[in-house]
Amino acid sequence: MHIGCPKEIKPQEFRVGLTPNAAREAVNHGHQVSVETGAGAGAGFSDEDYVAAGATIVGTAPEIFEIADMVVKVKEPQPVERKMLRDGQILFTYLHLAPDPEQTKDLMESGATCIAYETVTDDRGGLPLLAPMSEVAGRLAPQVGAWTMQKANGGRGVLMGGVPGVGPARVVVIGGGVVGTHAARIAAGMGADVTVLDRSLPRLRYLDDVFGSVFKTSYASAGNTIELARAADMIVGAVLIPGAAAPKLISRAQLSELKPGAALVDVAIDQGGCFETSKATTHQDPIYDVDGIMHYCVANMPGAVARTSTIALGNATMPFMLSLADKGWRQACEDDPHLLNGLNVHAGKLTYYAVGKALGIDVISPSLALKA
Ligand SMILES: NC(=O)c1ccc[n+]([C@@H]2O[C@H](COP(=O)([O-])OP(=O)(O)OC[C@H]3O[C@@H](n4cnc5c(N)ncnc54)[C@H](O)[C@@H]3O)[C@@H](O)[C@H]2O)c1
């Protein structure tokens, strides 16, 4: 198969769909790999790195879309990229179609077979191609929160680990899933006093079993949440109710009960945020003040560490990418129901129920698409 990897063109996107290591694996499996010149630069990979891995460097995106049987990317294709997709081509990338009727329409019109990273599943009920980005955002949260807490940035002027004779920062993490667990581990590693709140007792039991000596856990009742928030120097928002907007767990009125200069890091901002006063910010201008409380609400946190994020994403996508290339999408999806769950669009038809429901478009079952 001919695998093509264009340079990402969405503003502020520095990741790349194929790492040189993934390219090398594909070449070793007997495939041809073409990468647009400069595609890996934002993640610290040069054209020479790809050539050394056996890939060919191509001058422009249209050439990549022209020659590739499968296009591998990071972000959803932008309008100019969607025009270049064609009948029978495979697109493997994040799509997030539910809130995006324009993109859905274009992908259906293209005739391409579009497999979305975010809906591929695993046998533990997880989302293996979303998890690496949650791990990155979770581990980044205490780092950016610590910066936000610095006096010059509007924060309380509190050091995460304290010093001998001065207590550490108190960090409260709301939501103990992938983001929350990684945030709590890093905050505890920086020396902070950390408590994780969650609504799931099985999850709290797991966290207590595994991390009981590293951080504390608490049930996320409204009472416990505000009591812990009042004492916190940093609060990380890491809740997720799949398919729904994030619940608002701290209201504007409650900000006056928090410590002046406390840092709210709302990782759940991509689902609308879990603090009433959260609004999405960018890496250029990441923080703002509401009633003396500092908010950090960057919606694409992994972009700040594009190299780590690219490698982490590549590790997760590589087995699926190789399976698609080795077997073709039909056989690969027939052999692996979790990959089949990633199928969102095929030959002009929508194949993902939740997207159809959100957009009011008829859906055919993915297993029917396999036979189409
Ligand atoms: N900003 C970014 O760059 C970025 C990057 C990655 C992920 N995210 C977002 O971070 C959020 C968390 O992702 P995740 O992968 O950790 O999800 P996850 O499903 O692994 O974890 C979510 C946790 O929240 C808990 N929860 C749900 N409602 C709750 C409530 N009311 N109170 C307390 N806990 C509650 C769940 O029980 C679960 O343990 C998502 O919104 C995700 O989209 C943002």
Tab-separated table of C-alpha atoms and ligand atoms in Angstrom:
chain	number	residue	atom	x	y	z
A	1	MET	CA	0.000	0.000	0.000
A	2	HIS	CA	1.120	3.569	-0.575
A	3	ILE	CA	0.869	5.515	2.692
A	4	GLY	CA	0.926	9.323	2.570
A	5	CYS	CA	1.498	11.775	5.375
A	6	PRO	CA	0.854	15.477	4.658
A	7	LYS	CA	2.005	18.368	6.843
A	8	GLU	CA	-0.717	19.459	9.280
A	9	ILE	CA	-2.219	22.794	8.260
A	10	LYS	CA	-4.621	23.536	11.138
A	11	PRO	CA	-3.319	26.644	12.984
A	12	GLN	CA	-1.048	25.861	15.946
A	13	GLU	CA	-0.839	22.150	15.087
A	14	PHE	CA	2.771	20.965	15.279
A	15	ARG	CA	2.196	17.211	15.525
A	16	VAL	CA	2.565	14.886	12.540
A	17	GLY	CA	0.622	11.723	11.663
A	18	LEU	CA	3.606	9.446	11.029
A	19	THR	CA	6.839	9.350	13.018
A	20	PRO	CA	10.009	8.187	11.270
A	21	ASN	CA	9.762	5.005	13.387
A	22	ALA	CA	6.230	4.330	12.134
A	23	ALA	CA	7.384	5.030	8.569
A	24	ARG	CA	10.240	2.538	9.017
A	25	GLU	CA	7.835	-0.156	10.278
A	26	ALA	CA	5.541	0.400	7.303
A	27	VAL	CA	8.484	0.179	4.885
A	28	ASN	CA	9.642	-3.013	6.620
A	29	HIS	CA	6.161	-4.420	6.016
A	30	GLY	CA	6.672	-3.835	2.299
A	31	HIS	CA	4.702	-0.582	1.950
A	32	GLN	CA	5.676	2.664	0.251
A	33	VAL	CA	5.659	5.779	2.433
A	34	SER	CA	5.559	9.382	1.176
A	35	VAL	CA	5.845	12.313	3.581
A	36	GLU	CA	5.340	15.985	2.703
A	37	THR	CA	8.515	18.020	3.081
A	38	GLY	CA	8.722	19.654	6.510
A	39	ALA	CA	5.793	17.592	7.868
A	40	GLY	CA	7.732	16.483	10.947
A	41	ALA	CA	9.566	19.745	11.627
A	42	GLY	CA	7.197	20.936	14.382
A	43	ALA	CA	7.749	17.680	16.251
A	44	GLY	CA	11.521	17.770	15.723
A	45	PHE	CA	11.726	15.266	12.834
A	46	SER	CA	13.646	16.326	9.710
A	47	ASP	CA	13.084	15.179	6.133
A	48	GLU	CA	16.407	13.307	6.481
A	49	ASP	CA	14.987	11.310	9.420
A	50	TYR	CA	12.152	10.082	7.168
A	51	VAL	CA	14.510	9.351	4.265
A	52	ALA	CA	16.718	7.323	6.625
A	53	ALA	CA	13.580	5.370	7.592
A	54	GLY	CA	12.976	4.508	3.930
A	55	ALA	CA	10.281	7.091	3.147
A	56	THR	CA	10.155	9.409	0.122
A	57	ILE	CA	9.867	13.162	0.625
A	58	VAL	CA	7.230	14.829	-1.551
A	59	GLY	CA	6.984	18.566	-2.234
A	60	THR	CA	3.287	19.325	-1.738
A	61	ALA	CA	0.125	18.061	-0.066
A	62	PRO	CA	-1.776	17.617	-3.382
A	63	GLU	CA	0.930	15.166	-4.506
A	64	ILE	CA	0.520	13.199	-1.261
A	65	PHE	CA	-3.268	13.021	-1.627
A	66	GLU	CA	-2.848	12.078	-5.294
A	67	ILE	CA	-0.545	9.085	-4.761
A	68	ALA	CA	-1.621	7.746	-1.356
A	69	ASP	CA	-3.932	4.760	-0.900
A	70	MET	CA	-4.098	5.734	2.779
A	71	VAL	CA	-3.633	9.249	4.177
A	72	VAL	CA	-2.453	9.317	7.812
A	73	LYS	CA	-2.844	12.590	9.716
A	74	VAL	CA	-3.438	14.036	13.177
A	75	LYS	CA	-6.204	16.637	12.892
A	76	GLU	CA	-9.451	16.465	10.985
A	77	PRO	CA	-8.919	17.338	7.311
A	78	GLN	CA	-9.368	21.030	6.623
A	79	PRO	CA	-11.661	22.137	3.729
A	80	VAL	CA	-8.784	22.315	1.227
A	81	GLU	CA	-7.649	18.802	2.235
A	82	ARG	CA	-11.191	17.407	2.047
A	83	LYS	CA	-11.381	18.480	-1.599
A	84	MET	CA	-8.323	16.318	-2.330
A	85	LEU	CA	-9.728	13.106	-0.834
A	86	ARG	CA	-11.051	10.645	-3.352
A	87	ASP	CA	-13.228	7.615	-3.817
A	88	GLY	CA	-11.715	4.455	-2.346
A	89	GLN	CA	-8.956	6.268	-0.430
A	90	ILE	CA	-8.489	5.545	3.295
A	91	LEU	CA	-8.246	8.460	5.736
A	92	PHE	CA	-6.909	7.593	9.207
A	93	THR	CA	-6.913	10.552	11.646
A	94	TYR	CA	-8.871	12.322	14.413
A	95	LEU	CA	-12.213	13.468	12.948
A	96	HIS	CA	-14.606	14.534	15.777
A	97	LEU	CA	-17.539	14.632	13.346
A	98	ALA	CA	-20.459	15.034	15.797
A	99	PRO	CA	-20.176	18.832	16.119
A	100	ASP	CA	-18.978	19.319	12.516
A	101	PRO	CA	-21.718	18.953	9.840
A	102	GLU	CA	-19.605	20.637	7.122
A	103	GLN	CA	-16.765	18.179	7.480
A	104	THR	CA	-19.167	15.225	7.676
A	105	LYS	CA	-20.857	16.306	4.442
A	106	ASP	CA	-17.513	16.757	2.657
A	107	LEU	CA	-16.185	13.390	3.815
A	108	MET	CA	-19.367	11.664	2.677
A	109	GLU	CA	-19.129	13.388	-0.707
A	110	SER	CA	-15.470	12.399	-1.106
A	111	GLY	CA	-16.288	8.665	-1.293
A	112	ALA	CA	-13.295	7.964	0.972
A	113	THR	CA	-13.232	5.444	3.829
A	114	CYS	CA	-12.661	7.497	6.978
A	115	ILE	CA	-11.517	5.872	10.195
A	116	ALA	CA	-11.517	8.165	13.244
A	117	TYR	CA	-8.874	7.734	15.943
A	118	GLU	CA	-11.268	8.879	18.653
A	119	THR	CA	-13.818	6.103	18.195
A	120	VAL	CA	-11.421	3.133	17.962
A	121	THR	CA	-11.959	1.048	21.122
A	122	ASP	CA	-10.107	-1.586	23.142
A	123	ASP	CA	-11.275	-4.652	25.040
A	124	ARG	CA	-11.194	-2.855	28.407
A	125	GLY	CA	-13.808	-0.342	27.289
A	126	GLY	CA	-11.190	2.360	26.684
A	127	LEU	CA	-10.340	4.592	23.737
A	128	PRO	CA	-6.721	3.661	22.968
A	129	LEU	CA	-6.099	6.452	20.444
A	130	LEU	CA	-7.481	9.168	22.734
A	131	ALA	CA	-5.744	7.911	25.882
A	132	PRO	CA	-2.210	9.038	24.922
A	133	MET	CA	-3.406	12.652	24.542
A	134	SER	CA	-5.214	12.458	27.890
A	135	GLU	CA	-1.995	11.142	29.424
A	136	VAL	CA	-0.084	14.089	27.964
A	137	ALA	CA	-2.672	16.690	29.043
A	138	GLY	CA	-2.890	15.145	32.512
A	139	ARG	CA	0.862	15.199	33.045
A	140	LEU	CA	1.085	18.733	31.676
A	141	ALA	CA	-1.676	20.084	33.948
A	142	PRO	CA	0.352	20.367	37.192
A	143	GLN	CA	3.266	21.817	35.203
A	144	VAL	CA	1.145	24.649	33.751
A	145	GLY	CA	-0.756	24.990	37.022
A	146	ALA	CA	2.533	25.455	38.898
A	147	TRP	CA	3.467	28.218	36.450
A	148	THR	CA	0.018	29.807	36.841
A	149	MET	CA	0.472	29.835	40.627
A	150	GLN	CA	3.594	31.989	40.295
A	151	LYS	CA	3.086	35.537	41.552
A	152	ALA	CA	4.148	37.229	38.295
A	153	ASN	CA	1.444	35.244	36.477
A	154	GLY	CA	-1.310	36.377	38.862
A	155	GLY	CA	-1.176	33.314	41.097
A	156	ARG	CA	-0.869	32.806	44.856
A	157	GLY	CA	2.910	32.638	44.782
A	158	VAL	CA	2.950	29.098	46.153
A	159	LEU	CA	5.644	26.517	45.318
A	160	MET	CA	4.302	23.028	44.505
A	161	GLY	CA	6.643	21.142	46.831
A	162	GLY	CA	7.040	23.832	49.517
A	163	VAL	CA	10.451	23.850	51.240
A	164	PRO	CA	11.614	22.508	54.600
A	165	GLY	CA	9.495	24.340	57.158
A	166	VAL	CA	6.875	25.479	54.601
A	167	GLY	CA	4.053	23.166	53.549
A	168	PRO	CA	3.457	22.102	49.931
A	169	ALA	CA	0.728	23.338	47.599
A	170	ARG	CA	-2.643	21.683	47.964
A	171	VAL	CA	-3.862	20.286	44.658
A	172	VAL	CA	-7.370	18.979	44.068
A	173	VAL	CA	-8.049	16.945	40.920
A	174	ILE	CA	-11.726	16.560	39.983
A	175	GLY	CA	-12.174	13.400	37.897
A	176	GLY	CA	-9.872	10.430	38.396
A	177	GLY	CA	-9.822	8.991	34.862
A	178	VAL	CA	-6.835	9.069	32.521
A	179	VAL	CA	-6.223	12.850	32.745
A	180	GLY	CA	-6.872	12.995	36.487
A	181	THR	CA	-4.674	10.050	37.408
A	182	HIS	CA	-1.726	11.351	35.421
A	183	ALA	CA	-2.213	14.882	36.800
A	184	ALA	CA	-2.336	13.560	40.354
A	185	ARG	CA	0.795	11.445	39.918
A	186	ILE	CA	2.823	14.342	38.551
A	187	ALA	CA	1.517	16.834	41.138
A	188	ALA	CA	2.402	14.368	43.912
A	189	GLY	CA	5.793	13.834	42.273
A	190	MET	CA	6.375	17.605	42.451
A	191	GLY	CA	5.796	17.347	46.173
A	192	ALA	CA	2.239	18.710	46.367
A	193	ASP	CA	-0.443	17.457	48.723
A	194	VAL	CA	-2.960	15.889	46.287
A	195	THR	CA	-6.565	14.711	46.539
A	196	VAL	CA	-8.482	13.151	43.630
A	197	LEU	CA	-12.291	13.370	43.526
A	198	ASP	CA	-14.414	11.031	41.412
A	199	ARG	CA	-18.043	9.927	41.262
A	200	SER	CA	-17.196	6.322	40.455
A	201	LEU	CA	-16.584	4.167	43.522
A	202	PRO	CA	-14.890	1.393	41.492
A	203	ARG	CA	-12.524	4.032	40.122
A	204	LEU	CA	-11.831	5.425	43.618
A	205	ARG	CA	-11.162	1.868	44.851
A	206	TYR	CA	-8.714	1.307	41.991
A	207	LEU	CA	-6.941	4.612	42.655
A	208	ASP	CA	-6.727	3.877	46.364
A	209	ASP	CA	-5.337	0.386	45.734
A	210	VAL	CA	-2.697	1.565	43.298
A	211	PHE	CA	-1.862	5.087	44.498
A	212	GLY	CA	-3.029	5.092	48.130
A	213	SER	CA	0.387	6.131	49.382
A	214	VAL	CA	0.861	8.780	46.673
A	215	PHE	CA	-2.389	10.784	46.853
A	216	LYS	CA	-5.721	10.776	48.684
A	217	THR	CA	-9.138	10.093	47.178
A	218	SER	CA	-12.545	11.542	47.964
A	219	TYR	CA	-16.066	10.969	46.659
A	220	ALA	CA	-17.079	13.868	44.381
A	221	SER	CA	-20.231	15.027	46.183
A	222	ALA	CA	-20.939	18.756	45.829
A	223	GLY	CA	-20.143	19.162	49.553
A	224	ASN	CA	-16.757	17.407	49.405
A	225	THR	CA	-15.873	19.256	46.189
A	226	ILE	CA	-16.358	22.769	47.574
A	227	GLU	CA	-14.792	21.881	50.940
A	228	LEU	CA	-11.598	20.647	49.266
A	229	ALA	CA	-11.695	23.495	46.715
A	230	ARG	CA	-11.744	26.112	49.499
A	231	ALA	CA	-8.416	24.808	50.806
A	232	ALA	CA	-6.807	24.293	47.382
A	233	ASP	CA	-3.994	26.257	45.729
A	234	MET	CA	-4.660	24.476	42.417
A	235	ILE	CA	-7.748	22.691	41.090
A	236	VAL	CA	-7.503	20.508	37.987
A	237	GLY	CA	-10.770	19.856	36.099
A	238	ALA	CA	-10.550	16.375	34.537
A	239	VAL	CA	-14.104	15.037	34.396
A	240	LEU	CA	-15.722	13.382	31.415
A	241	ILE	CA	-19.257	12.187	30.836
A	242	PRO	CA	-18.892	10.500	27.438
A	243	GLY	CA	-20.883	12.222	24.720
A	244	ALA	CA	-22.065	15.048	27.009
A	245	ALA	CA	-20.922	18.540	27.908
A	246	ALA	CA	-18.828	18.647	31.086
A	247	PRO	CA	-20.890	19.282	34.249
A	248	LYS	CA	-20.208	22.654	35.933
A	249	LEU	CA	-18.725	21.741	39.290
A	250	ILE	CA	-17.614	25.166	40.577
A	251	SER	CA	-19.932	28.114	39.968
A	252	ARG	CA	-18.967	31.752	39.570
A	253	ALA	CA	-20.503	32.529	42.971
A	254	GLN	CA	-18.244	29.888	44.563
A	255	LEU	CA	-15.074	31.577	43.266
A	256	SER	CA	-15.305	33.983	46.228
A	257	GLU	CA	-14.935	30.982	48.570
A	258	LEU	CA	-11.604	29.930	46.968
A	259	LYS	CA	-8.165	31.154	48.036
A	260	PRO	CA	-7.246	34.406	46.234
A	261	GLY	CA	-4.941	33.616	43.301
A	262	ALA	CA	-5.810	29.908	43.255
A	263	ALA	CA	-5.160	28.273	39.849
A	264	LEU	CA	-7.989	26.496	38.024
A	265	VAL	CA	-6.631	24.262	35.251
A	266	ASP	CA	-9.666	23.144	33.241
A	267	VAL	CA	-8.470	20.253	31.090
A	268	ALA	CA	-12.109	19.367	30.361
A	269	ILE	CA	-12.455	22.651	28.435
A	270	ASP	CA	-12.687	20.690	25.164
A	271	GLN	CA	-16.045	19.431	26.458
A	272	GLY	CA	-17.129	22.923	27.538
A	273	GLY	CA	-15.185	23.005	30.802
A	274	CYS	CA	-16.192	21.979	34.333
A	275	PHE	CA	-15.960	25.425	35.958
A	276	GLU	CA	-18.732	27.929	35.165
A	277	THR	CA	-16.169	30.656	34.427
A	278	SER	CA	-14.053	28.580	32.004
A	279	LYS	CA	-13.627	29.694	28.396
A	280	ALA	CA	-11.178	28.200	25.919
A	281	THR	CA	-7.756	29.858	25.662
A	282	THR	CA	-4.693	29.322	23.458
A	283	HIS	CA	-1.037	28.571	24.097
A	284	GLN	CA	-0.287	32.203	23.113
A	285	ASP	CA	-2.561	33.603	25.824
A	286	PRO	CA	-3.292	30.686	28.143
A	287	ILE	CA	-4.509	32.270	31.401
A	288	TYR	CA	-7.019	34.857	32.577
A	289	ASP	CA	-8.383	36.152	35.851
A	290	VAL	CA	-11.984	36.006	37.077
A	291	ASP	CA	-12.608	37.504	40.527
A	292	GLY	CA	-8.951	37.027	41.477
A	293	ILE	CA	-8.921	33.323	40.503
A	294	MET	CA	-6.514	32.377	37.696
A	295	HIS	CA	-7.919	30.165	34.919
A	296	TYR	CA	-5.852	28.059	32.484
A	297	CYS	CA	-8.160	26.640	29.787
A	298	VAL	CA	-6.109	25.639	26.726
A	299	ALA	CA	-8.217	23.322	24.572
A	300	ASN	CA	-5.302	21.561	22.825
A	301	MET	CA	-2.812	21.131	25.651
A	302	PRO	CA	-0.834	18.310	23.941
A	303	GLY	CA	0.184	20.824	21.233
A	304	ALA	CA	2.524	22.454	23.769
A	305	VAL	CA	4.655	19.326	23.778
A	306	ALA	CA	4.292	18.353	20.125
A	307	ARG	CA	7.235	15.987	20.076
A	308	THR	CA	6.156	13.905	23.079
A	309	SER	CA	2.561	13.974	21.824
A	310	THR	CA	3.516	12.895	18.296
A	311	ILE	CA	5.590	9.963	19.535
A	312	ALA	CA	2.892	8.906	22.034
A	313	LEU	CA	0.186	9.094	19.362
A	314	GLY	CA	2.396	7.253	16.857
A	315	ASN	CA	2.982	4.407	19.331
A	316	ALA	CA	-0.782	4.016	19.717
A	317	THR	CA	-1.786	4.361	16.046
A	318	MET	CA	1.029	2.256	14.559
A	319	PRO	CA	-0.465	-1.242	15.048
A	320	PHE	CA	-3.776	-0.106	13.516
A	321	MET	CA	-2.040	1.731	10.669
A	322	LEU	CA	0.025	-1.387	9.882
A	323	SER	CA	-3.031	-3.615	10.025
A	324	LEU	CA	-4.907	-1.315	7.605
A	325	ALA	CA	-1.922	-1.253	5.264
A	326	ASP	CA	-1.169	-4.992	5.444
A	327	LYS	CA	-4.708	-6.278	5.057
A	328	GLY	CA	-6.660	-3.426	3.473
A	329	TRP	CA	-9.367	-1.711	5.501
A	330	ARG	CA	-12.050	-4.376	4.952
A	331	GLN	CA	-10.056	-7.341	6.227
A	332	ALA	CA	-8.427	-5.279	8.993
A	333	CYS	CA	-11.841	-4.135	10.267
A	334	GLU	CA	-13.365	-7.591	9.847
A	335	ASP	CA	-10.570	-9.087	11.960
A	336	ASP	CA	-10.718	-6.380	14.645
A	337	PRO	CA	-14.093	-5.109	15.882
A	338	HIS	CA	-12.302	-2.339	17.801
A	339	LEU	CA	-10.867	-0.941	14.571
A	340	LEU	CA	-14.285	-1.342	12.933
A	341	ASN	CA	-15.637	0.937	15.707
A	342	GLY	CA	-13.364	3.589	14.225
A	343	LEU	CA	-15.166	3.519	10.882
A	344	ASN	CA	-17.174	6.762	10.601
A	345	VAL	CA	-17.690	7.214	6.846
A	346	HIS	CA	-17.510	4.787	3.934
A	347	ALA	CA	-18.336	5.330	0.253
A	348	GLY	CA	-20.690	8.234	0.851
A	349	LYS	CA	-22.432	6.710	3.884
A	350	LEU	CA	-22.141	7.608	7.545
A	351	THR	CA	-21.350	4.525	9.636
A	352	TYR	CA	-21.160	5.880	13.200
A	353	TYR	CA	-24.436	5.977	15.069
A	354	ALA	CA	-23.676	8.791	17.553
A	355	VAL	CA	-22.569	11.124	14.736
A	356	GLY	CA	-25.718	10.369	12.750
A	357	LYS	CA	-27.854	11.059	15.805
A	358	ALA	CA	-26.062	14.341	16.537
A	359	LEU	CA	-26.357	15.556	12.947
A	360	GLY	CA	-29.691	13.998	11.933
A	361	ILE	CA	-28.098	11.954	9.121
A	362	ASP	CA	-29.054	8.343	8.239
A	363	VAL	CA	-26.458	5.788	9.241
A	364	ILE	CA	-25.657	2.320	7.923
A	365	SER	CA	-24.115	-0.190	10.319
A	366	PRO	CA	-20.335	-0.590	9.962
A	367	SER	CA	-20.752	-4.328	9.382
A	368	LEU	CA	-23.032	-3.538	6.432
A	369	ALA	CA	-20.369	-1.154	5.108
A	370	LEU	CA	-17.876	-4.025	5.187
A	371	LYS	CA	-20.038	-5.863	2.701
A	372	ALA	CA	-20.896	-2.815	0.567
B	1	LIG	N1	-7.574	20.261	27.029
B	1	LIG	C1	-6.956	19.281	26.408
B	1	LIG	O1	-5.995	19.496	25.668
B	1	LIG	C2	-7.398	17.857	26.619
B	1	LIG	C3	-6.568	16.797	26.226
B	1	LIG	C4	-6.981	15.484	26.507
B	1	LIG	C5	-8.213	15.270	27.143
B	1	LIG	N2	-8.999	16.332	27.486
B	1	LIG	C6	-10.287	16.181	28.177
B	1	LIG	O2	-10.091	15.845	29.537
B	1	LIG	C7	-11.298	15.284	30.029
B	1	LIG	C8	-10.997	14.019	30.817
B	1	LIG	O3	-10.550	13.002	29.903
B	1	LIG	P1	-10.154	11.542	30.400
B	1	LIG	O4	-9.489	10.878	29.257
B	1	LIG	O5	-9.430	11.608	31.699
B	1	LIG	O6	-11.596	10.885	30.636
B	1	LIG	P2	-11.896	9.577	31.505
B	1	LIG	O7	-13.198	9.046	31.022
B	1	LIG	O8	-10.717	8.674	31.555
B	1	LIG	O9	-12.090	10.146	32.989
B	1	LIG	C9	-13.144	10.966	33.378
B	1	LIG	C10	-13.437	10.725	34.850
B	1	LIG	O10	-14.376	11.728	35.277
B	1	LIG	C11	-15.213	11.108	36.249
B	1	LIG	N3	-16.388	11.938	36.438
B	1	LIG	C12	-17.474	12.086	35.626
B	1	LIG	N4	-18.332	12.978	36.162
B	1	LIG	C13	-17.787	13.407	37.330
B	1	LIG	C14	-18.190	14.325	38.339
B	1	LIG	N5	-19.339	14.994	38.256
B	1	LIG	N6	-17.362	14.519	39.389
B	1	LIG	C15	-16.199	13.852	39.488
B	1	LIG	N7	-15.769	12.954	38.585
B	1	LIG	C16	-16.550	12.745	37.518
B	1	LIG	C17	-15.464	9.720	35.666
B	1	LIG	O11	-15.919	8.816	36.663
B	1	LIG	C18	-14.080	9.357	35.132
B	1	LIG	O12	-13.297	8.642	36.086
B	1	LIG	C19	-12.182	15.063	28.793
B	1	LIG	O13	-13.093	16.121	28.692
B	1	LIG	C20	-11.186	15.102	27.666
B	1	LIG	O14	-11.804	15.462	26.430
B	1	LIG	C21	-8.605	17.603	27.225
